Amino acid sequence: MFTTDPGRAGAPGEVLLTAEGLEKSFGTNTVLRSIDLTVRRGEVVALVGPSGSGKTTVLRCLNGLEVPDGGTVAFAGGPSVTFGARVSPRELASLRDQSAMVFQQYNLFPHRTVLENIIEGPVQVQKRRRAEAVQDAEKLLDRVGLLAKKDQYPFELSGGQQQRVGIVRALALRPDLLLFDEPTSALDPELVGEVLKVIKDLAEEDWTMVIVTHELAFAREVADEVVFMDGGVVVERGHPDQVLRNPKHERTRRFVQRLLHPF
Ligand SMILES: Nc1ncnc2c1ncn2[C@@H]1O[C@H](COP(=O)(O)OP(=O)(O)OP(=O)(O)O)[C@@H](O)[C@H]1O
Ligand SMILES: [Mg+2]
């Protein structure tokens, strides 16, 4: 059994994240137009939508990698960060501390071993004791079946293995919230399953997650809520069966049809 301790302490079902009115432009290109998102502890939210609709930008804003032009982001027990006026480095750091990202292209350091990649954040950023971080990393690697690879370099691993290391690296930070940005879209089709299985196990252990994905069957099975974005707005949100099988909006219907019948 794959067991990890989800995030930090907190009651299941309490609101963990509230984002309101998120706005973001790059030059004259307005990418997010007032996005609202609420995520409860233990919940899985699937964020879907066409290319360029702003999904990655939403994740980056939640994680403090991108600074929104307006709106607020608040995590349970933390400050409510208001964007638009000046945001202090401390406020951004507090946001960064709440969540961890898993990237489409894994983003592992190529010249560091699997173990070094995983303990980098806990040791360098969180100032945890190295011995403790190593022990924790080894436990997590064991649970995704990769302990034997701990001293290897990323190029020696398959894409599916590298992404499982990417997931362990995020888990090792013990974040309240895991953010996945199309975690399987760079993988060969036969490697997708092993990564989705790990994410599904995490969902069953009540980790709180926002997952950007084009795997609609997976979203239907694992997500508590599906949020469909297009053109920087949330067009529709709700139970996966409703949004993906019986969408209310024409734009959602067209998107789902395109994914189900690409040609
Ligand atoms: N750093 C940036 N600088 C300028 N424009 C950007 C930047 N990041 C994103 N954009 C633009 O913002 C828009 C939304 O991009 P985003 O990556 O959030 O979309 P997405 O929904 O994740 O798309 P995809 O499914 O292709 O990953 C796009 O038009 C993109 O070109
Ligand atoms: Mg994206």
CSV table of C-alpha atoms and ligand atoms in Angstrom, one decimal:
chain,number,residue,atom,x,y,z
A,1,MET,CA,0.0,0.0,0.0
A,2,PHE,CA,1.2,3.4,-0.9
A,3,THR,CA,0.8,5.6,2.2
A,4,THR,CA,2.1,9.1,2.8
A,5,ASP,CA,1.0,11.7,5.3
A,6,PRO,CA,-1.1,14.2,3.3
A,7,GLY,CA,0.2,17.7,3.8
A,8,ARG,CA,0.1,19.1,7.3
A,9,ALA,CA,-2.5,18.9,10.0
A,10,GLY,CA,-6.0,20.2,9.2
A,11,ALA,CA,-9.6,19.0,9.2
A,12,PRO,CA,-10.8,17.1,6.1
A,13,GLY,CA,-13.4,19.1,4.3
A,14,GLU,CA,-12.3,22.6,5.6
A,15,VAL,CA,-11.7,25.1,2.9
A,16,LEU,CA,-7.9,25.0,2.2
A,17,LEU,CA,-7.6,27.5,-0.6
A,18,THR,CA,-9.7,30.4,-1.7
A,19,ALA,CA,-8.7,32.4,-4.8
A,20,GLU,CA,-10.9,35.2,-5.8
A,21,GLY,CA,-10.9,37.5,-8.8
A,22,LEU,CA,-7.5,36.4,-10.1
A,23,GLU,CA,-6.4,38.6,-13.1
A,24,LYS,CA,-3.3,38.4,-15.2
A,25,SER,CA,-2.1,40.0,-18.4
A,26,PHE,CA,1.1,39.6,-20.3
A,27,GLY,CA,1.5,42.9,-22.0
A,28,THR,CA,-1.7,43.5,-23.9
A,29,ASN,CA,-2.7,39.8,-23.7
A,30,THR,CA,-5.2,39.3,-20.9
A,31,VAL,CA,-4.9,35.7,-19.9
A,32,LEU,CA,-6.9,35.5,-16.6
A,33,ARG,CA,-10.2,37.5,-16.3
A,34,SER,CA,-11.4,37.2,-12.7
A,35,ILE,CA,-10.9,33.5,-11.8
A,36,ASP,CA,-12.4,32.1,-8.6
A,37,LEU,CA,-11.3,28.8,-7.1
A,38,THR,CA,-12.1,27.1,-3.8
A,39,VAL,CA,-10.4,23.9,-2.8
A,40,ARG,CA,-11.3,21.9,0.3
A,41,ARG,CA,-8.9,19.7,2.1
A,42,GLY,CA,-8.8,16.2,0.6
A,43,GLU,CA,-10.5,17.3,-2.6
A,44,VAL,CA,-9.2,16.8,-6.1
A,45,VAL,CA,-10.0,19.5,-8.6
A,46,ALA,CA,-9.4,18.9,-12.3
A,47,LEU,CA,-8.7,22.0,-14.4
A,48,VAL,CA,-9.4,21.4,-18.1
A,49,GLY,CA,-9.7,23.6,-21.1
A,50,PRO,CA,-8.2,24.3,-24.6
A,51,SER,CA,-4.5,25.2,-25.1
A,52,GLY,CA,-3.9,28.9,-24.1
A,53,SER,CA,-7.0,29.1,-21.9
A,54,GLY,CA,-4.8,30.0,-18.9
A,55,LYS,CA,-4.6,26.8,-16.9
A,56,THR,CA,-0.9,26.8,-16.3
A,57,THR,CA,-1.1,30.5,-15.4
A,58,VAL,CA,-3.7,29.7,-12.7
A,59,LEU,CA,-1.4,27.1,-11.1
A,60,ARG,CA,1.6,29.4,-11.3
A,61,CYS,CA,-0.4,32.2,-9.6
A,62,LEU,CA,-1.5,29.9,-6.8
A,63,ASN,CA,2.1,28.8,-6.3
A,64,GLY,CA,3.5,32.3,-6.3
A,65,LEU,CA,5.6,31.6,-9.4
A,66,GLU,CA,3.6,34.3,-11.2
A,67,VAL,CA,2.3,37.4,-9.6
A,68,PRO,CA,-1.3,38.1,-10.6
A,69,ASP,CA,-2.3,41.7,-11.4
A,70,GLY,CA,-5.4,41.5,-9.2
A,71,GLY,CA,-7.4,39.3,-6.9
A,72,THR,CA,-6.7,37.5,-3.6
A,73,VAL,CA,-5.3,34.1,-2.7
A,74,ALA,CA,-5.6,32.7,0.8
A,75,PHE,CA,-4.7,29.4,2.4
A,76,ALA,CA,-6.3,28.2,5.6
A,77,GLY,CA,-4.3,29.5,8.6
A,78,GLY,CA,-2.3,31.9,6.4
A,79,PRO,CA,-2.6,35.5,5.3
A,80,SER,CA,-5.0,36.6,2.6
A,81,VAL,CA,-2.6,37.9,-0.1
A,82,THR,CA,-4.1,40.8,-2.1
A,83,PHE,CA,-2.6,41.4,-5.5
A,84,GLY,CA,-2.7,44.7,-7.5
A,85,ALA,CA,-0.9,46.8,-4.9
A,86,ARG,CA,2.6,45.9,-3.9
A,87,VAL,CA,3.0,42.4,-2.6
A,88,SER,CA,5.8,41.8,-0.2
A,89,PRO,CA,8.4,39.0,-0.8
A,90,ARG,CA,7.3,37.5,2.5
A,91,GLU,CA,3.7,37.2,1.3
A,92,LEU,CA,4.9,35.5,-1.9
A,93,ALA,CA,7.1,33.2,0.0
A,94,SER,CA,4.2,32.3,2.3
A,95,LEU,CA,2.2,31.3,-0.8
A,96,ARG,CA,5.1,29.3,-2.2
A,97,ASP,CA,5.4,27.4,1.0
A,98,GLN,CA,1.8,26.1,0.8
A,99,SER,CA,1.9,24.2,-2.4
A,100,ALA,CA,4.2,22.2,-4.6
A,101,MET,CA,4.1,21.8,-8.4
A,102,VAL,CA,4.6,18.8,-10.6
A,103,PHE,CA,5.6,19.9,-14.1
A,104,GLN,CA,4.8,18.5,-17.5
A,105,GLN,CA,8.5,18.2,-18.4
A,106,TYR,CA,9.5,16.9,-14.9
A,107,ASN,CA,12.1,19.7,-14.4
A,108,LEU,CA,14.6,17.6,-12.6
A,109,PHE,CA,18.2,18.9,-12.2
A,110,PRO,CA,20.1,16.8,-14.8
A,111,HIS,CA,23.4,16.9,-12.9
A,112,ARG,CA,22.0,15.7,-9.6
A,113,THR,CA,21.0,12.2,-8.6
A,114,VAL,CA,17.4,11.2,-7.9
A,115,LEU,CA,18.0,11.5,-4.2
A,116,GLU,CA,19.7,14.9,-4.5
A,117,ASN,CA,16.9,16.2,-6.6
A,118,ILE,CA,14.4,15.2,-3.9
A,119,ILE,CA,16.2,16.6,-0.8
A,120,GLU,CA,17.2,19.9,-2.5
A,121,GLY,CA,14.0,21.7,-1.4
A,122,PRO,CA,13.6,20.2,2.1
A,123,VAL,CA,17.3,20.9,2.9
A,124,GLN,CA,18.1,24.2,1.1
A,125,VAL,CA,14.8,25.9,1.4
A,126,GLN,CA,13.1,24.4,4.4
A,127,LYS,CA,16.3,24.0,6.3
A,128,ARG,CA,15.5,20.5,7.4
A,129,ARG,CA,18.3,18.2,8.6
A,130,ARG,CA,19.9,16.3,5.8
A,131,ALA,CA,19.7,12.9,7.4
A,132,GLU,CA,16.0,13.4,8.1
A,133,ALA,CA,15.4,14.6,4.5
A,134,VAL,CA,17.3,11.6,3.1
A,135,GLN,CA,15.3,9.2,5.3
A,136,ASP,CA,12.0,10.8,4.2
A,137,ALA,CA,13.0,10.8,0.5
A,138,GLU,CA,14.0,7.1,0.6
A,139,LYS,CA,10.6,6.2,2.2
A,140,LEU,CA,8.8,8.1,-0.5
A,141,LEU,CA,10.9,6.6,-3.3
A,142,ASP,CA,10.2,3.1,-2.0
A,143,ARG,CA,6.5,3.8,-2.1
A,144,VAL,CA,6.6,4.6,-5.8
A,145,GLY,CA,8.9,1.6,-6.5
A,146,LEU,CA,12.0,3.6,-7.2
A,147,LEU,CA,14.3,3.2,-4.2
A,148,ALA,CA,16.8,1.2,-6.3
A,149,LYS,CA,17.2,4.3,-8.6
A,150,LYS,CA,18.1,6.8,-5.8
A,151,ASP,CA,21.7,7.2,-6.9
A,152,GLN,CA,21.0,7.4,-10.6
A,153,TYR,CA,20.8,10.5,-12.8
A,154,PRO,CA,17.5,11.6,-14.5
A,155,PHE,CA,18.8,10.7,-18.0
A,156,GLU,CA,19.1,7.0,-16.8
A,157,LEU,CA,15.4,6.9,-16.0
A,158,SER,CA,12.4,6.5,-18.3
A,159,GLY,CA,10.0,9.4,-18.6
A,160,GLY,CA,7.5,7.6,-16.3
A,161,GLN,CA,10.1,7.1,-13.7
A,162,GLN,CA,11.3,10.7,-14.0
A,163,GLN,CA,7.8,11.9,-13.4
A,164,ARG,CA,7.3,9.6,-10.4
A,165,VAL,CA,10.5,11.2,-9.0
A,166,GLY,CA,9.0,14.6,-9.8
A,167,ILE,CA,6.0,13.7,-7.8
A,168,VAL,CA,8.1,12.4,-4.9
A,169,ARG,CA,10.1,15.7,-5.0
A,170,ALA,CA,6.8,17.6,-4.5
A,171,LEU,CA,5.6,15.3,-1.7
A,172,ALA,CA,8.9,15.6,0.1
A,173,LEU,CA,8.1,19.3,0.7
A,174,ARG,CA,5.0,18.2,2.7
A,175,PRO,CA,2.8,20.8,1.0
A,176,ASP,CA,-0.8,21.3,1.9
A,177,LEU,CA,-1.7,21.4,-1.8
A,178,LEU,CA,-0.2,19.5,-4.8
A,179,LEU,CA,-0.4,21.2,-8.2
A,180,PHE,CA,0.0,19.1,-11.3
A,181,ASP,CA,0.4,20.7,-14.7
A,182,GLU,CA,-0.4,18.0,-17.4
A,183,PRO,CA,1.8,15.5,-15.6
A,184,THR,CA,1.4,12.8,-18.3
A,185,SER,CA,1.3,14.7,-21.5
A,186,ALA,CA,5.0,14.4,-22.2
A,187,LEU,CA,5.0,10.7,-21.7
A,188,ASP,CA,4.9,7.8,-24.2
A,189,PRO,CA,1.4,6.3,-24.0
A,190,GLU,CA,2.5,3.1,-22.4
A,191,LEU,CA,4.1,5.1,-19.5
A,192,VAL,CA,1.0,7.2,-18.7
A,193,GLY,CA,-0.7,4.6,-16.6
A,194,GLU,CA,2.1,4.2,-14.0
A,195,VAL,CA,2.0,7.9,-13.3
A,196,LEU,CA,-1.8,8.2,-13.2
A,197,LYS,CA,-1.8,5.2,-10.7
A,198,VAL,CA,0.5,7.1,-8.3
A,199,ILE,CA,-1.7,10.2,-8.5
A,200,LYS,CA,-4.8,8.1,-8.0
A,201,ASP,CA,-3.2,6.5,-4.9
A,202,LEU,CA,-2.5,10.0,-3.5
A,203,ALA,CA,-6.1,11.0,-4.1
A,204,GLU,CA,-7.3,8.0,-2.2
A,205,GLU,CA,-5.0,9.0,0.7
A,206,ASP,CA,-6.8,12.4,0.8
A,207,TRP,CA,-4.0,14.6,-0.6
A,208,THR,CA,-5.5,17.9,-1.8
A,209,MET,CA,-4.7,18.4,-5.5
A,210,VAL,CA,-5.4,20.7,-8.4
A,211,ILE,CA,-4.6,18.8,-11.6
A,212,VAL,CA,-4.5,20.2,-15.1
A,213,THR,CA,-5.1,17.3,-17.4
A,214,HIS,CA,-6.4,16.3,-20.8
A,215,GLU,CA,-7.0,12.7,-19.5
A,216,LEU,CA,-10.8,13.1,-19.2
A,217,ALA,CA,-11.4,9.5,-18.2
A,218,PHE,CA,-8.9,10.0,-15.3
A,219,ALA,CA,-10.5,13.3,-14.3
A,220,ARG,CA,-13.9,11.6,-14.2
A,221,GLU,CA,-12.6,8.8,-12.0
A,222,VAL,CA,-10.5,10.8,-9.6
A,223,ALA,CA,-11.8,14.4,-9.4
A,224,ASP,CA,-14.4,15.7,-7.0
A,225,GLU,CA,-14.9,18.8,-9.2
A,226,VAL,CA,-14.1,19.6,-12.8
A,227,VAL,CA,-13.4,23.3,-13.7
A,228,PHE,CA,-13.6,24.1,-17.5
A,229,MET,CA,-11.7,27.2,-18.5
A,230,ASP,CA,-11.7,28.9,-21.9
A,231,GLY,CA,-10.3,32.3,-22.8
A,232,GLY,CA,-9.2,33.2,-19.3
A,233,VAL,CA,-12.6,32.6,-17.6
A,234,VAL,CA,-14.2,29.6,-15.9
A,235,VAL,CA,-17.0,28.6,-18.3
A,236,GLU,CA,-18.4,25.8,-16.2
A,237,ARG,CA,-17.7,23.9,-13.0
A,238,GLY,CA,-19.3,21.0,-11.2
A,239,HIS,CA,-19.3,17.3,-10.7
A,240,PRO,CA,-17.2,15.4,-13.2
A,241,ASP,CA,-20.1,13.4,-14.6
A,242,GLN,CA,-22.1,16.6,-15.1
A,243,VAL,CA,-19.4,18.7,-16.7
A,244,LEU,CA,-17.8,15.9,-18.8
A,245,ARG,CA,-20.9,13.9,-19.8
A,246,ASN,CA,-23.7,16.4,-19.7
A,247,PRO,CA,-22.2,19.9,-20.1
A,248,LYS,CA,-24.4,22.9,-19.8
A,249,HIS,CA,-22.4,25.1,-22.1
A,250,GLU,CA,-21.8,24.8,-25.8
A,251,ARG,CA,-18.0,25.6,-25.4
A,252,THR,CA,-17.6,22.8,-22.8
A,253,ARG,CA,-19.5,20.4,-25.1
A,254,ARG,CA,-17.3,21.2,-28.1
A,255,PHE,CA,-14.1,20.8,-26.0
A,256,VAL,CA,-15.2,17.4,-24.6
A,257,GLN,CA,-16.2,16.2,-28.1
A,258,ARG,CA,-12.9,17.3,-29.6
A,259,LEU,CA,-11.0,15.3,-26.9
A,260,LEU,CA,-13.1,12.2,-27.3
A,261,HIS,CA,-13.1,12.4,-31.1
A,262,PRO,CA,-9.9,14.1,-32.2
A,263,PHE,CA,-10.4,13.4,-35.9
B,1,LIG,N1,5.5,34.2,-19.3
B,1,LIG,C1,4.6,34.5,-20.3
B,1,LIG,N2,4.8,35.6,-21.0
B,1,LIG,C2,4.0,36.0,-22.0
B,1,LIG,N3,2.8,35.3,-22.3
B,1,LIG,C3,2.5,34.2,-21.6
B,1,LIG,C4,3.4,33.8,-20.5
B,1,LIG,N4,2.9,32.6,-20.0
B,1,LIG,C5,1.7,32.4,-20.6
B,1,LIG,N5,1.5,33.3,-21.6
B,1,LIG,C6,0.3,33.4,-22.5
B,1,LIG,O1,-0.8,33.3,-21.7
B,1,LIG,C7,-1.8,32.5,-22.3
B,1,LIG,C8,-2.2,31.4,-21.4
B,1,LIG,O2,-1.1,30.5,-21.3
B,1,LIG,P1,-1.2,29.2,-20.3
B,1,LIG,O3,0.2,28.6,-20.4
B,1,LIG,O4,-1.7,29.6,-19.0
B,1,LIG,O5,-2.3,28.3,-21.1
B,1,LIG,P2,-2.7,26.8,-20.9
B,1,LIG,O6,-4.1,26.7,-20.7
B,1,LIG,O7,-1.8,26.2,-19.8
B,1,LIG,O8,-2.3,26.2,-22.3
B,1,LIG,P3,-1.7,24.7,-22.7
B,1,LIG,O9,-2.9,23.7,-22.6
B,1,LIG,O10,-1.2,24.9,-24.1
B,1,LIG,O11,-0.6,24.4,-21.7
B,1,LIG,C9,-1.2,32.1,-23.6
B,1,LIG,O12,-1.7,33.0,-24.6
B,1,LIG,C10,0.3,32.3,-23.4
B,1,LIG,O13,0.9,32.6,-24.6
B,2,MG,MG,-0.4,24.8,-19.8
